[in-house]
Amino acid sequence: MDRAFRKLDQIKPDVVKWYTTAVQPQQLLVDKEAVMTAAFSARTFILKEKGAPVDFVWNQAMAFPMVLAIPKGAKNRDNAHRLISYMLQAENQARYGNIYYYGVANKRAYERIPAARGRMLTTFPENLPLQFVQDAEWWGKNAIAVNDRWNKWVLQ
Amino acid sequence: MTAAMGARALRQWLPLAPALAFLAVFFVYPLARMLALSMEAPEGPFSYYASILASPVYMTVLGLTFKTALGVTVLCVVLGVPTAYLLASLQGTWRNVLLVAVVLPFLTSILIRTYAWMAILGRNGVVNQLLLRAGLTEAPVRLMHNELGVYVGMVHVLLPFMILPVFSVMSAIDHRLLRAAESLGASPRRALLTVFLPLALPGIASGALLVFLIAIGFYITPALLGGPKQVMISNLIEVQVTELLQWGFGSALAFVLLAATVLLMLLFDRFLGLERLTV
């Protein structure tokens, strides 16, 4: 964490805005407030599709998985399992990947998604090795401490 | 006698029952729940409060929040009072046109107005393009993502809260009093300052208080138009509640803000008198 904050010290003078909502980075790019930013891939992909002169790379991107969860003791647990396996079938995941802008969970779905589109999605086989997966467990333990340190640092 | 008084009190209070019930369910109860939540800390009921008071970050941000709210209030008084005076002294069509101009932004969402300011104040925004084209600057001037952006955005959003109470008080002032003052030898300027302005003061005070109280809780405008150092206490509360799921700590922060606000209100009451306020 010390290393991370040292890096932040280094870039601080050149940062236009520490954004707080997911829509801000795209706005900052389109308004030419910022020349580059970290952003959600899907939103940037959509911006690119609409013809904005932006592009993105996957290097050192943070991937964070979304999960499907069943509450403990749920009455319809078996049906929930069935629903999840239906959702995760390659065919259905491909449908999802063809209309939605985030990565799909089943790699075989990419056989049914045009490569040009697939390349824009997080979990495309060529993209995945370039990224690291957010360590949810670490953040669960340390988010409060990081937030405190961040608040102090940002006001300095 | 007492029965008659009881019946009278009932007649007075009964129509308030729905409003009181509403407040009890949607205001008093949630507030009490939040207070309880803020005291459910593992290290004892006041440990959240102790760590907030001991933390330089929260105290600094609270100070910044009050400083920003005060600055915005002063600007709103400076800009709003003359506007209200103009409105109150106009008649007919112009008065209506100007009133609509004051009220119209009121009906537009804060978010939209804030985004509009981003388009105006941005690096490639309207103001910077005019400045560049007029040759007044060679590079775009930084108008937002700093204190200036926050002040512009907040004053714009809050100005109607200042203008409308002052306007309503000023319109009710009997202009014959001014003429009376002038007939007794006061210059128009003196009549304005010694007769008109003191009469308008309750309106100015209530407008200022309204602006200040709303400004303290501001959140979206500073988040979008401010820079890294324009952090308001609401932004910190939001992170605690929605990102860190620290509901107890977030509640404690909210109560510190509430306590500070109530304290200010009491001070205000002590020196200016809340009962003199009119809207």
Short mmCIF file of C-alpha atoms in Angstrom, two decimals:
data_model
loop_
_atom_site.label_atom_id
_atom_site.label_comp_id
_atom_site.label_asym_id
_atom_site.label_seq_id
_atom_site.Cartn_x
_atom_site.Cartn_y
_atom_site.Cartn_z
CA MET A 1 0.00 0.00 0.00
CA ASP A 2 2.94 2.35 0.69
CA ARG A 3 4.12 1.73 -2.84
CA ALA A 4 0.66 2.55 -4.20
CA PHE A 5 0.53 5.84 -2.32
CA ARG A 6 4.06 6.74 -3.43
CA LYS A 7 2.88 6.29 -7.01
CA LEU A 8 -0.16 8.43 -6.28
CA ASP A 9 2.13 11.15 -4.84
CA GLN A 10 3.99 11.11 -8.13
CA ILE A 11 0.95 11.51 -10.41
CA LYS A 12 -1.09 13.80 -8.11
CA PRO A 13 -0.04 17.13 -9.72
CA ASP A 14 -1.20 15.94 -13.16
CA VAL A 15 -4.55 14.50 -12.16
CA VAL A 16 -7.49 16.65 -13.24
CA LYS A 17 -10.11 14.86 -11.20
CA TRP A 18 -10.43 11.88 -8.89
CA TYR A 19 -13.79 10.80 -10.16
CA THR A 20 -16.45 9.36 -7.92
CA THR A 21 -19.06 7.99 -10.32
CA ALA A 22 -18.67 5.61 -13.24
CA VAL A 23 -20.00 8.08 -15.81
CA GLN A 24 -17.39 10.76 -15.11
CA PRO A 25 -14.34 9.30 -16.91
CA GLN A 26 -16.16 9.17 -20.25
CA GLN A 27 -17.39 12.72 -19.78
CA LEU A 28 -13.87 13.89 -18.93
CA LEU A 29 -12.52 12.32 -22.13
CA VAL A 30 -15.25 13.61 -24.43
CA ASP A 31 -15.02 17.12 -22.96
CA LYS A 32 -11.23 16.94 -23.39
CA GLU A 33 -10.76 17.68 -19.70
CA ALA A 34 -8.45 14.70 -19.41
CA VAL A 35 -6.17 13.03 -21.98
CA MET A 36 -6.37 9.60 -20.44
CA THR A 37 -8.21 7.85 -17.68
CA ALA A 38 -8.96 4.56 -16.04
CA ALA A 39 -12.55 3.66 -16.86
CA PHE A 40 -15.08 0.89 -17.07
CA SER A 41 -14.47 -1.00 -20.32
CA ALA A 42 -18.12 -1.32 -21.32
CA ARG A 43 -18.85 2.38 -21.07
CA THR A 44 -15.73 3.21 -23.04
CA PHE A 45 -16.61 0.59 -25.66
CA ILE A 46 -20.04 2.17 -26.08
CA LEU A 47 -18.42 5.59 -26.44
CA LYS A 48 -16.11 4.22 -29.13
CA GLU A 49 -19.05 2.62 -30.94
CA LYS A 50 -20.78 5.97 -30.99
CA GLY A 51 -17.78 7.39 -32.83
CA ALA A 52 -15.93 9.26 -30.10
CA PRO A 53 -12.17 9.37 -30.80
CA VAL A 54 -11.26 7.15 -27.86
CA ASP A 55 -9.75 3.71 -27.48
CA PHE A 56 -8.64 1.51 -24.64
CA VAL A 57 -6.07 -1.12 -23.75
CA TRP A 58 -6.36 -4.00 -21.31
CA ASN A 59 -2.88 -3.77 -19.82
CA GLN A 60 -2.98 -3.92 -16.04
CA ALA A 61 -6.71 -3.49 -16.00
CA MET A 62 -8.47 -4.49 -12.83
CA ALA A 63 -11.14 -7.10 -13.51
CA PHE A 64 -13.84 -7.50 -11.02
CA PRO A 65 -16.14 -10.45 -11.29
CA MET A 66 -19.84 -10.16 -10.69
CA VAL A 67 -21.28 -13.11 -8.86
CA LEU A 68 -24.60 -14.92 -8.67
CA ALA A 69 -25.52 -15.77 -5.11
CA ILE A 70 -28.19 -17.85 -3.41
CA PRO A 71 -29.11 -16.92 0.14
CA LYS A 72 -28.46 -19.61 2.73
CA GLY A 73 -31.57 -21.69 3.44
CA ALA A 74 -33.36 -20.46 0.29
CA LYS A 75 -36.58 -22.39 -0.36
CA ASN A 76 -36.02 -22.78 -4.09
CA ARG A 77 -32.36 -23.70 -4.00
CA ASP A 78 -32.59 -26.42 -6.64
CA ASN A 79 -34.45 -24.20 -9.04
CA ALA A 80 -31.89 -21.48 -8.41
CA HIS A 81 -29.13 -23.92 -9.35
CA ARG A 82 -31.03 -24.80 -12.50
CA LEU A 83 -31.42 -21.13 -13.38
CA ILE A 84 -27.72 -20.51 -12.86
CA SER A 85 -26.65 -23.42 -15.04
CA TYR A 86 -29.07 -22.23 -17.73
CA MET A 87 -27.62 -18.74 -17.53
CA LEU A 88 -24.08 -20.04 -17.78
CA GLN A 89 -24.61 -22.25 -20.86
CA ALA A 90 -22.33 -21.17 -23.71
CA GLU A 91 -25.27 -20.50 -26.00
CA ASN A 92 -27.02 -18.21 -23.53
CA GLN A 93 -23.83 -16.50 -22.49
CA ALA A 94 -23.16 -15.81 -26.17
CA ARG A 95 -26.57 -14.14 -26.50
CA TYR A 96 -25.67 -12.05 -23.54
CA GLY A 97 -22.23 -11.18 -24.89
CA ASN A 98 -23.70 -10.11 -28.22
CA ILE A 99 -25.94 -7.49 -26.67
CA TYR A 100 -24.28 -6.59 -23.39
CA TYR A 101 -20.94 -4.88 -23.05
CA TYR A 102 -19.19 -6.77 -20.28
CA GLY A 103 -17.36 -10.08 -20.41
CA VAL A 104 -19.14 -13.41 -20.30
CA ALA A 105 -18.41 -16.13 -17.75
CA ASN A 106 -18.30 -19.10 -20.15
CA LYS A 107 -15.26 -19.07 -22.43
CA ARG A 108 -16.94 -21.26 -25.02
CA ALA A 109 -19.45 -18.46 -25.60
CA TYR A 110 -16.76 -16.63 -27.58
CA GLU A 111 -17.12 -19.23 -30.33
CA ARG A 112 -20.51 -17.64 -31.03
CA ILE A 113 -19.50 -14.00 -30.63
CA PRO A 114 -17.85 -12.23 -33.62
CA ALA A 115 -14.16 -11.71 -32.82
CA ALA A 116 -14.35 -7.95 -33.43
CA ARG A 117 -16.89 -7.69 -30.65
CA GLY A 118 -15.29 -10.33 -28.47
CA ARG A 119 -12.01 -8.41 -28.38
CA MET A 120 -13.84 -5.57 -26.64
CA LEU A 121 -15.04 -7.79 -23.81
CA THR A 122 -13.20 -8.33 -20.54
CA THR A 123 -12.99 -12.10 -20.55
CA PHE A 124 -11.97 -12.57 -24.21
CA PRO A 125 -9.16 -15.18 -24.07
CA GLU A 126 -6.53 -12.72 -25.34
CA ASN A 127 -7.58 -9.99 -22.92
CA LEU A 128 -7.81 -11.93 -19.70
CA PRO A 129 -4.07 -12.60 -19.16
CA LEU A 130 -3.35 -8.85 -19.43
CA GLN A 131 -5.55 -8.07 -16.44
CA PHE A 132 -5.49 -8.85 -12.76
CA VAL A 133 -8.53 -9.84 -10.75
CA GLN A 134 -9.49 -7.61 -7.84
CA ASP A 135 -8.77 -9.37 -4.57
CA ALA A 136 -12.19 -9.04 -2.96
CA GLU A 137 -11.06 -10.72 0.23
CA TRP A 138 -8.19 -8.26 0.73
CA TRP A 139 -10.49 -5.32 0.06
CA GLY A 140 -13.08 -6.72 2.42
CA LYS A 141 -10.46 -6.63 5.17
CA ASN A 142 -8.70 -3.41 4.25
CA ALA A 143 -11.21 -1.11 2.51
CA ILE A 144 -11.82 0.96 5.64
CA ALA A 145 -8.13 1.50 6.36
CA VAL A 146 -7.44 2.35 2.70
CA ASN A 147 -10.34 4.79 2.68
CA ASP A 148 -9.04 6.54 5.82
CA ARG A 149 -5.58 6.84 4.36
CA TRP A 150 -6.99 8.02 1.04
CA ASN A 151 -9.09 10.73 2.70
CA LYS A 152 -6.02 12.03 4.52
CA TRP A 153 -3.88 11.87 1.42
CA VAL A 154 -6.32 13.60 -0.90
CA LEU A 155 -6.71 16.61 1.43
CA GLN A 156 -2.95 17.12 1.74
CA MET B 1 -63.28 25.49 31.72
CA THR B 2 -60.51 22.91 31.34
CA ALA B 3 -62.78 20.75 29.21
CA ALA B 4 -63.44 23.70 26.92
CA MET B 5 -59.73 24.40 26.71
CA GLY B 6 -59.07 20.74 25.98
CA ALA B 7 -61.63 20.80 23.18
CA ARG B 8 -60.01 23.94 21.78
CA ALA B 9 -56.55 22.40 21.88
CA LEU B 10 -57.94 19.31 20.15
CA ARG B 11 -59.47 21.45 17.41
CA GLN B 12 -56.13 23.16 16.93
CA TRP B 13 -54.00 20.04 16.90
CA LEU B 14 -56.28 17.52 15.20
CA PRO B 15 -55.76 18.86 11.68
CA LEU B 16 -52.03 18.42 12.27
CA ALA B 17 -52.41 14.70 13.00
CA PRO B 18 -51.65 13.47 9.45
CA ALA B 19 -48.55 15.67 9.23
CA LEU B 20 -47.37 14.58 12.67
CA ALA B 21 -47.97 10.93 11.85
CA PHE B 22 -46.03 11.34 8.62
CA LEU B 23 -43.13 12.97 10.46
CA ALA B 24 -43.16 10.31 13.14
CA VAL B 25 -42.98 7.45 10.63
CA PHE B 26 -40.70 8.93 7.99
CA PHE B 27 -38.55 11.29 10.04
CA VAL B 28 -38.48 10.67 13.78
CA TYR B 29 -38.35 6.89 13.58
CA PRO B 30 -35.57 6.67 10.94
CA LEU B 31 -33.61 9.32 12.82
CA ALA B 32 -33.92 7.35 16.04
CA ARG B 33 -32.85 4.18 14.21
CA MET B 34 -29.82 6.00 12.84
CA LEU B 35 -28.93 7.25 16.29
CA ALA B 36 -29.15 3.71 17.63
CA LEU B 37 -27.07 2.45 14.69
CA SER B 38 -24.41 5.08 15.34
CA MET B 39 -24.01 3.73 18.87
CA GLU B 40 -23.75 0.06 17.93
CA ALA B 41 -19.98 0.18 17.71
CA PRO B 42 -18.12 -2.90 18.87
CA GLU B 43 -15.90 -0.81 21.15
CA GLY B 44 -18.69 0.93 23.07
CA PRO B 45 -21.56 3.28 22.21
CA PHE B 46 -19.50 6.43 21.70
CA SER B 47 -16.44 4.95 20.03
CA TYR B 48 -17.51 6.04 16.52
CA TYR B 49 -18.01 9.56 17.80
CA ALA B 50 -14.69 9.51 19.60
CA SER B 51 -12.85 8.40 16.48
CA ILE B 52 -14.58 11.08 14.36
CA LEU B 53 -13.67 13.83 16.84
CA ALA B 54 -10.12 12.54 17.08
CA SER B 55 -9.66 12.29 13.31
CA PRO B 56 -8.10 15.31 11.63
CA VAL B 57 -9.74 14.27 8.34
CA TYR B 58 -13.37 14.48 9.47
CA MET B 59 -12.84 17.69 11.43
CA THR B 60 -11.06 19.28 8.44
CA VAL B 61 -13.83 18.23 6.08
CA LEU B 62 -16.51 19.44 8.50
CA GLY B 63 -14.68 22.78 8.65
CA LEU B 64 -14.45 22.88 4.83
CA THR B 65 -18.16 22.07 4.58
CA PHE B 66 -19.13 24.95 6.87
CA LYS B 67 -16.67 27.30 5.17
CA THR B 68 -18.09 26.48 1.74
CA ALA B 69 -21.68 26.82 2.99
CA LEU B 70 -20.86 30.18 4.57
CA GLY B 71 -19.13 31.44 1.42
CA VAL B 72 -22.07 30.37 -0.72
CA THR B 73 -24.49 32.06 1.68
CA VAL B 74 -22.57 35.36 1.58
CA LEU B 75 -22.49 35.26 -2.22
CA CYS B 76 -26.21 34.48 -2.33
CA VAL B 77 -26.94 37.50 -0.09
CA VAL B 78 -24.77 39.78 -2.22
CA LEU B 79 -26.37 38.59 -5.46
CA GLY B 80 -29.85 37.78 -4.24
CA VAL B 81 -30.86 40.83 -2.21
CA PRO B 82 -30.42 43.39 -5.03
CA THR B 83 -32.23 41.01 -7.39
CA ALA B 84 -35.13 40.67 -4.96
CA TYR B 85 -35.19 44.46 -4.55
CA LEU B 86 -35.42 44.91 -8.30
CA LEU B 87 -38.18 42.29 -8.52
CA ALA B 88 -40.14 43.91 -5.70
CA SER B 89 -39.89 47.37 -7.24
CA LEU B 90 -40.96 46.28 -10.74
CA GLN B 91 -44.55 46.11 -11.93
CA GLY B 92 -46.42 44.14 -14.58
CA THR B 93 -44.81 42.15 -17.38
CA TRP B 94 -41.15 42.63 -16.46
CA ARG B 95 -41.78 41.52 -12.94
CA ASN B 96 -43.44 38.33 -14.20
CA VAL B 97 -40.70 37.65 -16.73
CA LEU B 98 -38.01 38.04 -14.08
CA LEU B 99 -39.92 35.96 -11.55
CA VAL B 100 -40.20 33.15 -14.09
CA ALA B 101 -36.47 33.51 -14.75
CA VAL B 102 -35.80 33.06 -11.02
CA VAL B 103 -38.21 30.18 -10.53
CA LEU B 104 -37.49 28.24 -13.74
CA PRO B 105 -34.09 26.84 -12.66
CA PHE B 106 -35.87 25.74 -9.49
CA LEU B 107 -37.85 23.26 -11.59
CA THR B 108 -34.79 21.80 -13.31
CA SER B 109 -32.94 18.92 -11.72
CA ILE B 110 -29.73 19.80 -9.87
CA LEU B 111 -27.86 17.17 -11.83
CA ILE B 112 -28.80 18.69 -15.17
CA ARG B 113 -27.88 22.17 -14.02
CA THR B 114 -24.54 20.89 -12.75
CA TYR B 115 -23.79 19.19 -16.06
CA ALA B 116 -24.72 22.41 -17.84
CA TRP B 117 -22.11 24.21 -15.75
CA MET B 118 -19.58 21.59 -16.75
CA ALA B 119 -20.27 22.44 -20.39
CA ILE B 120 -19.87 26.15 -19.62
CA LEU B 121 -16.84 26.07 -17.32
CA GLY B 122 -14.88 23.18 -18.82
CA ARG B 123 -11.46 23.34 -20.47
CA ASN B 124 -13.20 23.50 -23.83
CA GLY B 125 -16.33 25.06 -22.45
CA VAL B 126 -18.14 28.14 -23.60
CA VAL B 127 -16.26 30.58 -21.33
CA ASN B 128 -12.84 29.28 -22.24
CA GLN B 129 -13.61 29.34 -25.96
CA LEU B 130 -14.72 32.96 -25.70
CA LEU B 131 -11.59 33.87 -23.74
CA LEU B 132 -9.35 32.09 -26.24
CA ARG B 133 -11.07 33.63 -29.25
CA ALA B 134 -10.92 37.09 -27.72
CA GLY B 135 -7.21 36.52 -27.18
CA LEU B 136 -7.49 37.13 -23.46
CA THR B 137 -5.71 33.91 -22.63
CA GLU B 138 -3.39 31.61 -24.53
CA ALA B 139 -4.30 28.44 -22.73
CA PRO B 140 -7.67 27.42 -21.27
CA VAL B 141 -8.24 28.77 -17.76
CA ARG B 142 -9.13 26.35 -15.01
CA LEU B 143 -12.69 27.29 -14.05
CA MET B 144 -13.89 24.06 -12.55
CA HIS B 145 -12.57 21.06 -10.64
CA ASN B 146 -11.60 23.67 -8.08
CA GLU B 147 -13.20 25.94 -5.50
CA LEU B 148 -14.50 28.34 -8.15
CA GLY B 149 -16.53 25.62 -9.87
CA VAL B 150 -18.12 24.58 -6.57
CA TYR B 151 -19.06 28.15 -5.69
CA VAL B 152 -20.53 28.92 -9.12
CA GLY B 153 -22.54 25.71 -9.18
CA MET B 154 -23.82 25.96 -5.63
CA VAL B 155 -24.69 29.66 -5.78
CA HIS B 156 -26.63 29.05 -8.98
CA VAL B 157 -28.61 26.21 -7.46
CA LEU B 158 -29.29 28.02 -4.18
CA LEU B 159 -29.94 31.58 -5.33
CA PRO B 160 -33.72 31.14 -5.69
CA PHE B 161 -33.89 30.09 -2.02
CA MET B 162 -32.42 33.50 -1.22
CA ILE B 163 -34.34 35.63 -3.70
CA LEU B 164 -37.85 34.30 -3.06
CA PRO B 165 -38.11 34.91 0.73
CA VAL B 166 -36.47 38.33 0.40
CA PHE B 167 -38.77 39.18 -2.49
CA SER B 168 -41.89 38.19 -0.55
CA VAL B 169 -40.86 40.28 2.47
CA MET B 170 -39.86 43.25 0.33
CA SER B 171 -43.12 43.21 -1.65
CA ALA B 172 -45.06 43.43 1.61
CA ILE B 173 -43.20 46.55 2.79
CA ASP B 174 -45.39 49.64 2.64
CA HIS B 175 -43.69 52.05 0.26
CA ARG B 176 -45.44 54.97 1.91
CA LEU B 177 -42.97 54.52 4.78
CA LEU B 178 -40.16 55.39 2.38
CA ARG B 179 -42.02 58.44 1.16
CA ALA B 180 -42.69 59.43 4.76
CA ALA B 181 -38.97 59.16 5.52
CA GLU B 182 -38.14 61.27 2.47
CA SER B 183 -40.74 63.89 3.39
CA LEU B 184 -39.03 64.15 6.76
CA GLY B 185 -35.78 64.99 5.03
CA ALA B 186 -34.06 61.65 4.46
CA SER B 187 -32.20 61.21 1.18
CA PRO B 188 -33.49 58.26 -0.91
CA ARG B 189 -30.33 56.39 -0.03
CA ARG B 190 -30.78 57.04 3.67
CA ALA B 191 -34.45 56.03 3.52
CA LEU B 192 -33.41 52.78 1.83
CA LEU B 193 -30.73 52.00 4.40
CA THR B 194 -32.50 53.05 7.60
CA VAL B 195 -36.12 52.26 6.79
CA PHE B 196 -36.37 49.73 3.99
CA LEU B 197 -33.43 47.46 4.71
CA PRO B 198 -34.21 46.85 8.43
CA LEU B 199 -37.76 45.94 7.42
CA ALA B 200 -36.40 43.51 4.82
CA LEU B 201 -33.91 41.98 7.26
CA PRO B 202 -36.12 39.11 8.46
CA GLY B 203 -36.48 37.99 4.83
CA ILE B 204 -32.74 38.26 4.25
CA ALA B 205 -32.01 36.31 7.43
CA SER B 206 -34.45 33.54 6.59
CA GLY B 207 -33.15 33.32 3.03
CA ALA B 208 -29.58 33.15 4.28
CA LEU B 209 -30.42 30.49 6.83
CA LEU B 210 -32.24 28.44 4.21
CA VAL B 211 -29.31 28.66 1.80
CA PHE B 212 -26.81 27.83 4.52
CA LEU B 213 -28.71 24.79 5.76
CA ILE B 214 -29.19 23.35 2.29
CA ALA B 215 -25.58 24.12 1.35
CA ILE B 216 -24.25 22.16 4.34
CA GLY B 217 -25.78 18.98 2.94
CA PHE B 218 -24.65 19.56 -0.63
CA TYR B 219 -23.21 16.60 -2.35
CA ILE B 220 -23.57 16.23 -6.10
CA THR B 221 -22.41 19.69 -7.20
CA PRO B 222 -19.12 19.61 -5.26
CA ALA B 223 -18.55 16.03 -6.42
CA LEU B 224 -18.84 17.04 -10.09
CA LEU B 225 -17.56 20.61 -10.19
CA GLY B 226 -15.05 20.45 -7.35
CA GLY B 227 -11.44 19.37 -7.28
CA PRO B 228 -9.77 16.84 -5.00
CA LYS B 229 -9.84 19.23 -2.04
CA GLN B 230 -13.49 20.24 -2.30
CA VAL B 231 -14.75 17.40 -0.19
CA MET B 232 -18.02 17.94 1.63
CA ILE B 233 -19.01 15.89 4.67
CA SER B 234 -21.93 14.38 2.68
CA ASN B 235 -19.46 12.88 0.21
CA LEU B 236 -17.67 11.13 3.06
CA ILE B 237 -20.96 9.90 4.52
CA GLU B 238 -21.93 8.51 1.13
CA VAL B 239 -18.70 6.52 0.84
CA GLN B 240 -19.19 5.12 4.35
CA VAL B 241 -22.77 4.06 3.64
CA THR B 242 -22.71 2.85 0.04
CA GLU B 243 -19.14 1.65 -0.47
CA LEU B 244 -17.78 0.56 2.87
CA LEU B 245 -21.16 -0.51 4.31
CA GLN B 246 -20.12 1.19 7.57
CA TRP B 247 -23.66 2.21 8.41
CA GLY B 248 -22.94 2.83 12.07
CA PHE B 249 -19.96 5.05 11.35
CA GLY B 250 -21.84 6.84 8.56
CA SER B 251 -24.75 7.47 10.94
CA ALA B 252 -22.36 8.83 13.54
CA LEU B 253 -20.89 11.20 10.93
CA ALA B 254 -24.41 12.31 9.99
CA PHE B 255 -25.20 13.00 13.63
CA VAL B 256 -22.02 15.02 14.09
CA LEU B 257 -23.16 17.12 11.11
CA LEU B 258 -26.66 17.40 12.58
CA ALA B 259 -25.31 18.42 15.99
CA ALA B 260 -23.03 21.04 14.46
CA THR B 261 -25.94 22.40 12.42
CA VAL B 262 -28.30 22.53 15.41
CA LEU B 263 -25.58 24.30 17.40
CA LEU B 264 -25.30 26.92 14.67
CA MET B 265 -29.08 27.33 14.60
CA LEU B 266 -29.08 27.92 18.36
CA LEU B 267 -26.34 30.53 17.99
CA PHE B 268 -28.35 32.15 15.22
CA ASP B 269 -31.44 32.15 17.44
CA ARG B 270 -29.46 33.66 20.30
CA PHE B 271 -28.15 36.56 18.26
CA LEU B 272 -30.78 37.17 15.59
CA GLY B 273 -33.89 35.44 16.84
CA LEU B 274 -35.53 32.67 14.83
CA GLU B 275 -39.01 33.94 15.64
CA ARG B 276 -38.37 37.03 13.56
CA LEU B 277 -37.99 34.97 10.42
CA THR B 278 -40.66 35.25 7.79
CA VAL B 279 -40.89 33.49 4.49
#
